[in-house]
Amino acid sequence: MRIEDADGVRRLTFDRPEVKNALTADAARELAAAVEELDSKTHDAAVLTGAGDAFCAGGDIEAMAERDETAHEAYERVRETLGRVAEALLTAPVPVVARVNGDATGAGLSLVAACDFAYATGEARFAASFVNVGLVPDLGGTVTLSRLVGLRAAKELAFTGKLIPAAEADELGLLNGVVPADELDAAVDETVETLSKRPTESIGLAKEVIHANLGRSWRDGLEREAQAQTLAYDTDAHEEGVNAFLESRRPEFE
């Protein structure tokens, strides 16, 4: 994770382009800590993006294959690591803009959904691909996705794991706009510049109230999400999904 501060903007970049910026537990903790450090007195906004040609391809499947943990350890990791990232993004006192330079799948999709703004290139693709490895959406995906795209669309994405193009993601409400790759930085910078001219503390307060008024507490949602994912980790479907991915074949779920 690269962290750069300049002109009141914190830029956070996943830096594992060789594996499409697959998210490790360490990277998740680094991201959470970097977002938690945001302060409306010193930052106007934050930008989240990926190095290379992908935003974030979700969790590291090879690490999943090597994982050996109890149900309690799995719960703690999901809630206190992945849930912590979602909580940090949802409560950050400054707006966070996702610069989606390529595919955002699994946890990558959840990250986009947890940001306040999101702009993508036309080549970017999106998928709630958790189901393809026998899991449920995490990193806040069960909390944020339906609020952005609606209940039926969220279920379709989560239940099928299908890959959709940026244009469809934009139509569903996941994005603020789709632009050509060579215009992505300009679109993000224009939004950041606009935000920097507004009172950041007021934006932070508005963000807090908007989230609080959505109904059920997202903290309750993160709790239920961690519990469900803990159960999913211990299923044959998850084991088959991981093995199939590593063996470059279609999973055969019973």
Short mmCIF file of C-alpha atoms in Angstrom, two decimals:
data_model
loop_
_atom_site.label_atom_id
_atom_site.label_comp_id
_atom_site.label_asym_id
_atom_site.label_seq_id
_atom_site.Cartn_x
_atom_site.Cartn_y
_atom_site.Cartn_z
CA MET A 1 0.00 0.00 0.00
CA ARG A 2 1.46 3.32 -1.08
CA ILE A 3 0.40 6.35 0.97
CA GLU A 4 1.08 9.84 -0.39
CA ASP A 5 0.00 13.20 1.06
CA ALA A 6 0.05 16.33 -1.08
CA ASP A 7 -1.99 19.52 -1.19
CA GLY A 8 -4.49 18.27 1.38
CA VAL A 9 -5.20 15.01 -0.45
CA ARG A 10 -4.18 11.56 0.76
CA ARG A 11 -3.67 9.12 -2.12
CA LEU A 12 -3.87 5.44 -1.23
CA THR A 13 -2.65 2.97 -3.85
CA PHE A 14 -2.78 -0.81 -3.77
CA ASP A 15 0.65 -1.78 -5.03
CA ARG A 16 0.59 -5.44 -6.06
CA PRO A 17 -0.09 -5.12 -9.79
CA GLU A 18 1.39 -8.55 -10.50
CA VAL A 19 -1.63 -10.13 -8.75
CA LYS A 20 -4.14 -7.42 -9.74
CA ASN A 21 -3.79 -5.85 -6.28
CA ALA A 22 -5.32 -8.83 -4.48
CA LEU A 23 -5.99 -7.76 -0.91
CA THR A 24 -4.00 -9.31 1.93
CA ALA A 25 -4.78 -8.97 5.63
CA ASP A 26 -1.70 -6.77 6.05
CA ALA A 27 -2.78 -4.47 3.21
CA ALA A 28 -6.27 -4.24 4.73
CA ARG A 29 -4.80 -3.21 8.08
CA GLU A 30 -2.54 -0.64 6.38
CA LEU A 31 -5.51 0.80 4.50
CA ALA A 32 -7.67 0.97 7.62
CA ALA A 33 -4.92 2.73 9.58
CA ALA A 34 -4.28 5.22 6.75
CA VAL A 35 -7.98 6.09 6.49
CA GLU A 36 -8.35 6.34 10.27
CA GLU A 37 -5.58 8.97 10.26
CA LEU A 38 -7.56 11.29 8.00
CA ASP A 39 -8.32 14.59 9.69
CA SER A 40 -10.55 17.36 8.34
CA LYS A 41 -8.05 19.90 9.66
CA THR A 42 -5.27 18.62 7.40
CA HIS A 43 -7.03 16.71 4.62
CA ASP A 44 -9.67 17.79 2.12
CA ALA A 45 -10.19 14.34 0.60
CA ALA A 46 -8.66 10.94 -0.03
CA VAL A 47 -8.30 8.99 -3.28
CA LEU A 48 -8.20 5.19 -3.38
CA THR A 49 -6.83 3.39 -6.45
CA GLY A 50 -4.72 0.50 -7.67
CA ALA A 51 -1.38 0.22 -9.43
CA GLY A 52 -1.22 -1.24 -12.92
CA ASP A 53 -4.36 -2.18 -14.83
CA ALA A 54 -6.56 -3.33 -11.93
CA PHE A 55 -8.20 -1.59 -8.99
CA CYS A 56 -8.43 -4.60 -6.66
CA ALA A 57 -9.19 -8.21 -7.55
CA GLY A 58 -10.52 -9.04 -4.08
CA GLY A 59 -9.00 -11.32 -1.48
CA ASP A 60 -5.80 -13.23 -2.07
CA ILE A 61 -7.02 -16.73 -3.06
CA GLU A 62 -3.63 -18.35 -2.48
CA ALA A 63 -3.64 -16.99 1.07
CA MET A 64 -7.14 -18.42 1.52
CA ALA A 65 -5.89 -21.85 0.47
CA GLU A 66 -3.18 -21.72 3.15
CA ARG A 67 -5.49 -20.41 5.88
CA ASP A 68 -5.79 -22.55 8.98
CA GLU A 69 -7.89 -20.89 11.64
CA THR A 70 -10.67 -21.61 14.08
CA ALA A 71 -14.14 -20.17 13.63
CA HIS A 72 -13.36 -17.59 16.31
CA GLU A 73 -10.14 -16.59 14.54
CA ALA A 74 -12.00 -16.30 11.24
CA TYR A 75 -14.64 -14.10 12.84
CA GLU A 76 -12.03 -11.86 14.43
CA ARG A 77 -10.19 -11.48 11.12
CA VAL A 78 -13.33 -10.63 9.15
CA ARG A 79 -14.79 -8.25 11.71
CA GLU A 80 -11.62 -6.66 13.04
CA THR A 81 -9.67 -6.48 9.78
CA LEU A 82 -12.07 -6.30 6.82
CA GLY A 83 -14.87 -4.76 8.89
CA ARG A 84 -12.39 -2.23 10.20
CA VAL A 85 -11.62 -1.08 6.64
CA ALA A 86 -15.31 -0.63 5.86
CA GLU A 87 -15.89 1.20 9.13
CA ALA A 88 -12.92 3.50 8.48
CA LEU A 89 -14.20 4.42 5.01
CA LEU A 90 -17.79 4.92 6.15
CA THR A 91 -16.80 7.13 9.09
CA ALA A 92 -13.87 9.01 7.54
CA PRO A 93 -14.31 12.73 8.31
CA VAL A 94 -13.36 13.62 4.72
CA PRO A 95 -14.80 12.33 1.42
CA VAL A 96 -13.07 9.33 -0.15
CA VAL A 97 -12.98 9.00 -3.94
CA ALA A 98 -12.44 5.65 -5.65
CA ARG A 99 -10.34 5.96 -8.81
CA VAL A 100 -11.28 2.68 -10.47
CA ASN A 101 -8.56 2.16 -13.05
CA GLY A 102 -9.48 -1.48 -13.77
CA ASP A 103 -11.35 -4.50 -12.48
CA ALA A 104 -12.90 -4.25 -9.01
CA THR A 105 -14.07 -7.68 -7.91
CA GLY A 106 -14.87 -9.29 -4.56
CA ALA A 107 -13.49 -7.06 -1.84
CA GLY A 108 -12.53 -4.60 -4.58
CA LEU A 109 -16.21 -4.09 -5.37
CA SER A 110 -16.97 -3.67 -1.66
CA LEU A 111 -14.26 -1.02 -1.42
CA VAL A 112 -15.78 0.94 -4.30
CA ALA A 113 -19.20 0.72 -2.65
CA ALA A 114 -17.82 2.01 0.67
CA CYS A 115 -16.28 5.12 -0.89
CA ASP A 116 -18.19 8.38 -1.20
CA PHE A 117 -17.49 8.88 -4.91
CA ALA A 118 -16.37 6.48 -7.62
CA TYR A 119 -15.18 7.07 -11.17
CA ALA A 120 -14.14 4.25 -13.49
CA THR A 121 -12.63 3.71 -16.90
CA GLY A 122 -14.82 2.11 -19.52
CA GLU A 123 -12.60 -0.97 -19.42
CA ALA A 124 -13.20 -1.63 -15.71
CA ARG A 125 -15.37 -4.57 -14.71
CA PHE A 126 -17.17 -5.31 -11.46
CA ALA A 127 -18.28 -8.46 -9.67
CA ALA A 128 -19.40 -9.52 -6.20
CA SER A 129 -17.38 -12.67 -6.85
CA PHE A 130 -17.44 -14.02 -3.30
CA VAL A 131 -20.01 -16.66 -4.22
CA ASN A 132 -17.59 -18.09 -6.78
CA VAL A 133 -15.39 -19.27 -3.91
CA GLY A 134 -18.28 -20.18 -1.61
CA LEU A 135 -18.28 -17.00 0.46
CA VAL A 136 -20.59 -14.07 1.19
CA PRO A 137 -19.75 -10.40 0.50
CA ASP A 138 -17.57 -8.84 3.16
CA LEU A 139 -15.68 -5.58 3.70
CA GLY A 140 -19.08 -3.96 4.08
CA GLY A 141 -20.55 -5.32 0.86
CA THR A 142 -23.69 -6.66 2.53
CA VAL A 143 -24.19 -3.23 4.10
CA THR A 144 -23.47 -0.87 1.21
CA LEU A 145 -24.31 -2.67 -2.03
CA SER A 146 -28.09 -2.78 -1.69
CA ARG A 147 -28.13 0.86 -0.58
CA LEU A 148 -26.41 1.85 -3.81
CA VAL A 149 -27.97 -0.40 -6.45
CA GLY A 150 -31.20 -1.55 -4.81
CA LEU A 151 -32.18 -4.83 -3.22
CA ARG A 152 -32.88 -6.89 -6.34
CA ALA A 153 -29.74 -5.82 -8.18
CA ALA A 154 -27.63 -6.40 -5.05
CA LYS A 155 -29.03 -9.92 -4.72
CA GLU A 156 -28.38 -10.64 -8.38
CA LEU A 157 -24.77 -9.53 -8.07
CA ALA A 158 -24.18 -11.35 -4.77
CA PHE A 159 -25.97 -14.57 -5.69
CA THR A 160 -24.52 -14.98 -9.20
CA GLY A 161 -21.07 -13.41 -8.92
CA LYS A 162 -21.47 -12.25 -12.50
CA LEU A 163 -18.99 -9.83 -14.04
CA ILE A 164 -20.54 -6.60 -15.30
CA PRO A 165 -19.01 -3.80 -17.39
CA ALA A 166 -18.47 -0.29 -16.10
CA ALA A 167 -21.41 1.06 -18.09
CA GLU A 168 -23.81 -1.33 -16.34
CA ALA A 169 -22.29 -0.58 -12.95
CA ASP A 170 -22.85 3.10 -13.65
CA GLU A 171 -26.49 2.51 -14.64
CA LEU A 172 -27.05 0.57 -11.42
CA GLY A 173 -25.78 3.50 -9.33
CA LEU A 174 -22.46 2.04 -8.22
CA LEU A 175 -20.47 4.82 -9.91
CA ASN A 176 -20.54 8.59 -10.30
CA GLY A 177 -19.32 8.31 -13.86
CA VAL A 178 -17.45 6.32 -16.51
CA VAL A 179 -14.72 8.05 -18.50
CA PRO A 180 -12.00 7.09 -20.99
CA ALA A 181 -8.81 5.87 -19.31
CA ASP A 182 -6.89 8.99 -20.30
CA GLU A 183 -9.54 11.18 -18.64
CA LEU A 184 -9.82 9.29 -15.35
CA ASP A 185 -7.31 11.43 -13.46
CA ALA A 186 -8.99 14.60 -14.67
CA ALA A 187 -12.42 13.41 -13.50
CA VAL A 188 -11.08 12.47 -10.07
CA ASP A 189 -9.03 15.66 -9.74
CA GLU A 190 -12.00 17.81 -10.69
CA THR A 191 -14.12 16.23 -7.95
CA VAL A 192 -11.33 16.55 -5.40
CA GLU A 193 -10.81 20.19 -6.35
CA THR A 194 -14.53 20.89 -5.95
CA LEU A 195 -14.55 19.22 -2.55
CA SER A 196 -11.45 21.11 -1.43
CA LYS A 197 -13.34 24.38 -1.91
CA ARG A 198 -16.10 23.26 0.45
CA PRO A 199 -15.92 23.21 4.28
CA THR A 200 -14.53 19.74 4.98
CA GLU A 201 -15.87 19.62 8.52
CA SER A 202 -19.39 20.25 7.23
CA ILE A 203 -18.99 17.49 4.64
CA GLY A 204 -17.89 15.10 7.37
CA LEU A 205 -20.93 15.95 9.47
CA ALA A 206 -23.28 15.56 6.50
CA LYS A 207 -21.72 12.18 5.69
CA GLU A 208 -22.21 10.99 9.26
CA VAL A 209 -25.87 12.01 9.34
CA ILE A 210 -26.65 10.59 5.89
CA HIS A 211 -25.27 7.20 6.92
CA ALA A 212 -27.00 7.28 10.30
CA ASN A 213 -30.34 8.02 8.66
CA LEU A 214 -30.26 5.08 6.28
CA GLY A 215 -32.10 2.92 8.78
CA ARG A 216 -30.52 -0.11 10.37
CA SER A 217 -27.09 0.61 11.78
CA TRP A 218 -24.31 -0.37 9.41
CA ARG A 219 -22.37 -1.50 12.50
CA ASP A 220 -25.09 -4.10 13.06
CA GLY A 221 -24.74 -5.01 9.40
CA LEU A 222 -20.99 -5.49 9.72
CA GLU A 223 -21.57 -7.72 12.76
CA ARG A 224 -24.00 -9.93 10.86
CA GLU A 225 -21.68 -9.95 7.85
CA ALA A 226 -18.73 -11.18 9.92
CA GLN A 227 -20.86 -13.93 11.44
CA ALA A 228 -22.10 -15.11 8.03
CA GLN A 229 -18.64 -15.06 6.49
CA THR A 230 -17.24 -17.04 9.41
CA LEU A 231 -19.78 -19.78 8.69
CA ALA A 232 -19.04 -19.66 4.96
CA TYR A 233 -15.31 -20.15 5.51
CA ASP A 234 -16.03 -23.57 7.01
CA THR A 235 -18.06 -24.92 4.07
CA ASP A 236 -17.15 -27.44 1.38
CA ALA A 237 -18.24 -24.86 -1.17
CA HIS A 238 -15.50 -22.44 -0.08
CA GLU A 239 -12.86 -25.17 -0.22
CA GLU A 240 -14.01 -26.22 -3.70
CA GLY A 241 -14.12 -22.62 -4.90
CA VAL A 242 -10.56 -21.90 -3.77
CA ASN A 243 -9.23 -25.16 -5.22
CA ALA A 244 -10.97 -24.54 -8.53
CA PHE A 245 -9.51 -21.05 -8.76
CA LEU A 246 -5.99 -22.28 -8.07
CA GLU A 247 -6.42 -25.11 -10.58
CA SER A 248 -7.87 -22.79 -13.27
CA ARG A 249 -11.12 -24.72 -13.64
CA ARG A 250 -14.80 -24.15 -13.02
CA PRO A 251 -15.90 -25.01 -9.48
CA GLU A 252 -18.20 -27.97 -9.08
CA PHE A 253 -20.49 -27.06 -6.21
CA GLU A 254 -22.77 -29.74 -4.83
#
